[in-house]
Amino acid sequence: MEHRLWYDAPSREWEEALPIGNGRLGGMVYGSVAAEKIQLNEDSLWHGGPNPGDNPAAPAHLPHIRSLLAQGKQGEAEHLARMSLTSSPKYLQPYQPLGELLIWMQGHQGTPVRYVRELNLRDAVASVNYTLGQVAYGRQYFSSAADQVMVVRLTAGTKGGLTLGVNLMRRPFDPGTAACAPDAILMRGQCGPDGVRYAVAVQAVAEGGTVRTSGDFLSIEGADAAMLLLAGNTTFRTPDPESLCKEQLRRASKRGYASLLARHVREYSAYYGRVELELGNGGEYGPDPVSLPTDVRLRKLREGAEDPGLFALYFQYGRYLLLSSSRPGTLAANLQGIWNASFTPPWESKYTINVNTQMNYWPAEPAGLPECHEPLFDLLERMLPAGRETASRLYGCRGFVAHHNTDLWGQTHVEGILLSSSIWPMGAAWLCLHLWEHYRFGLDRSFLARRAYPLMKEAALFLLDYVTEDERGRLVTGPSLSPENRFVRPNGETGTLCMGPSMDSQIVHALWTACIEAARTLGLDDAFRGELETALAKLPRPAVGKRGQIMEWLEDWDEAEPGHRHISQLFALHPGGQIHARRTPELAEAARRTIVARLAHGGGHTGWSRAWIVNFWARLEEGEEAFKHLRRLLETSSYPNLFDAHPPFQIDGNFGGAAGIAEMLLQSHAEELVLLPAVPAVWSEGRARGLRARGGWTVDLAWKNGRLTEAAVAAAYDRRCTVRSAVPVAIYQEETYVSESKPGGEAEWQAERGRTYRIVGSMQGDETEREERCR
């Protein structure tokens, strides 16, 4: 497989530029010849400061709002909720750019030849190479987590052939750039009157020639090669970002380019190299599609060509983007990861936690990047104090709560005035399920006890207090909503707020079940566990409506927008587990009808929604449908640089799509490993190495003609392993026979920690063939 995106022309716009990042410090590389631009971001550069806005009128009106909803007085309930539950200020502040690094090349008039712009995913290095006037020029760009600087190296094929100017484009209304040393320039400012202060500095290191500053420019003259080092920091992490920038540059400049590159590649590849995926090359436009630029491959896919390797590249690109925007010690990936060029970005480029932020982290565990999950857990811990206050002040409840958005500061109040999204108190509960998933994959009891269970318990406590018993004895949330949809009551009235929307009950079920199991595992909280078990029995379960669909609300109301982008009622299918393709066939069929109906009315029209649909079909084990929508994700919702198009750009579609590919190859949500559950015919052969599964398993796969040939399962713990495959399999530990498939398709054995088990598939269940392959 080719691990690179490449192009034969510079970027004309931001959505064609190539992203680099170390989790914290990001850049978008345009690759222009005469005037290069790298748009810059630092993950903590958010406008303004914390500004909580819990509405003090809420507790007095909450019972009346619930009563009005129960009586069907929709308009009155929503009017009162808007007045008494929404917050002031209404909206959170945006994530903003750090500025731009501009490079002006002298003597670069004319048209270059042999131009190649690429992003190497294996090394996390972008590069530009071209020839101009018979001189070969090259540039390499990377953002190093090892040294916390961005590096740009420029070379020329002739001695003394580099002369260039370097400038930092200032942010509007902030002080400009100034020289801070003979070989460095600095820009500093503040992101709003009460916002973080920041500094960004660039130092030049030349091989031959001279370096000097002139005004707010760095000038490199007559050099054989040159290196630009960029550091950026804010007061979110350090009281003196300017001093830290200078120290980072000082250390990096002493290392030299070769050392910086080696340290960067070594640190990054230790993560990226864990997983490999081959889906085959070839296709309708020749035997070697990697010889074509990535944008051409994308265009030919839209024209109907097959290109299995492009989907493997898309999967690895998703892993690259997660590694580049979410690392231990950085902030969580926001709506755009870390890459944002606008001072007023769509939806403030914040954390939208009614699906988008969660989707960012769906590939973290199965795609071998569990450490990338940690910034999300840090965000949850920052949200906890505010979430406790919101739970108490707004609802009179214990525990902690968050609504559909949060930000750098972890704010939890009702944000926004649109009732279709704002009054949804399930954000913290859903995010806490990521703690549980991290535990389920790694089985780290220390993590469960220290970080996961305390937060999960706080979110569960809120829900215990928040639910009320309806006239049928069911425990329901409310006021709440089904993000971000509206219903039509039998009298024709449309509404958003309701009691007990299906997604709420499904999230509550998942969280309470997780807390029960976690408490049992840790030997804690018997009384609390019993309280949860009693309440769990009263929760509404997923129900089938009059059209054979999974009901979105407690009542079988019609949707005001049948093709809505959110399909929240299928949380129980993915990422939840209440709906299962084989264990709950009636609900699975209803889920299928729900998806088909949404699509028939234009659903899946945003990138992230299409990505969620891929995961739904994968969980239903319908590989052809999953692939059809994965293909559409690339065809209709991807920019030339493969960024996801909502539109505009949102990174959740990239992460959701990568997670969907993993779900098509391996599933483990139901206490078994399902091998190749949803592989389409077009991926007739392939292999995967290093996929992770819940239970502490690492899995390798190989298949041919769409059927498993062999696999390997590495055990991190002593525990029972159950494997399901569409073909009969035999299990071996080295050369020793261990187990084989039962008539129902399952194979079981007691695995030992540290051992790897070979799984040999038989195309026709032929024992002789299976034995032969084992040898």
Short mmCIF file of C-alpha atoms in Angstrom, two decimals, residues 38 40 98 100-103 149-152 154 164-169 177-187 199-205 211-213 216-220 227-232 245-246 249-250:
data_model
loop_
_atom_site.label_atom_id
_atom_site.label_comp_id
_atom_site.label_asym_id
_atom_site.label_seq_id
_atom_site.Cartn_x
_atom_site.Cartn_y
_atom_site.Cartn_z
CA ILE A 38 1.50 27.66 5.91
CA LEU A 40 -1.07 27.93 11.56
CA LEU A 98 -2.67 31.35 15.15
CA GLU A 100 0.25 32.33 8.80
CA LEU A 101 3.88 31.60 8.04
CA LEU A 102 4.75 33.18 4.68
CA ILE A 103 7.86 32.34 2.64
CA VAL A 149 8.30 22.77 17.05
CA MET A 150 7.24 22.95 13.42
CA VAL A 151 10.10 22.41 11.00
CA VAL A 152 10.46 23.56 7.38
CA LEU A 154 14.41 24.24 2.10
CA LEU A 164 14.11 34.02 0.65
CA GLY A 165 12.16 36.19 3.05
CA VAL A 166 10.05 34.89 5.94
CA ASN A 167 7.19 36.68 7.65
CA LEU A 168 4.51 35.88 10.22
CA MET A 169 1.11 37.20 9.15
CA THR A 177 5.54 40.73 14.17
CA ALA A 178 8.88 42.04 15.37
CA ALA A 179 12.47 40.84 15.43
CA CYS A 180 13.44 39.20 18.71
CA ALA A 181 16.98 38.09 17.76
CA PRO A 182 19.30 38.47 14.75
CA ASP A 183 17.92 35.21 13.37
CA ALA A 184 14.35 35.16 14.73
CA ILE A 185 11.04 37.02 14.63
CA LEU A 186 8.19 36.91 17.14
CA MET A 187 4.46 37.68 17.11
CA ALA A 199 3.28 33.98 21.25
CA VAL A 200 4.63 32.48 18.04
CA ALA A 201 8.25 32.70 16.97
CA VAL A 202 10.29 31.64 13.94
CA GLN A 203 14.02 31.08 13.86
CA ALA A 204 16.12 30.56 10.71
CA VAL A 205 19.15 28.27 10.54
CA VAL A 211 20.60 35.26 7.99
CA ARG A 212 19.40 38.67 9.17
CA THR A 213 16.22 40.40 10.26
CA ASP A 216 9.33 42.06 10.66
CA PHE A 217 11.05 39.83 8.09
CA LEU A 218 13.68 37.17 8.32
CA SER A 219 16.00 37.26 5.32
CA ILE A 220 18.04 34.24 4.24
CA MET A 227 15.75 25.37 8.14
CA LEU A 228 12.88 27.34 9.66
CA LEU A 229 11.83 26.44 13.19
CA LEU A 230 8.46 27.64 14.50
CA ALA A 231 7.17 27.50 18.07
CA GLY A 232 3.78 28.64 19.35
CA CYS A 245 8.80 29.65 22.44
CA LYS A 246 12.36 30.95 22.65
CA LEU A 249 13.63 27.14 19.42
CA ARG A 250 16.94 27.22 21.25
#
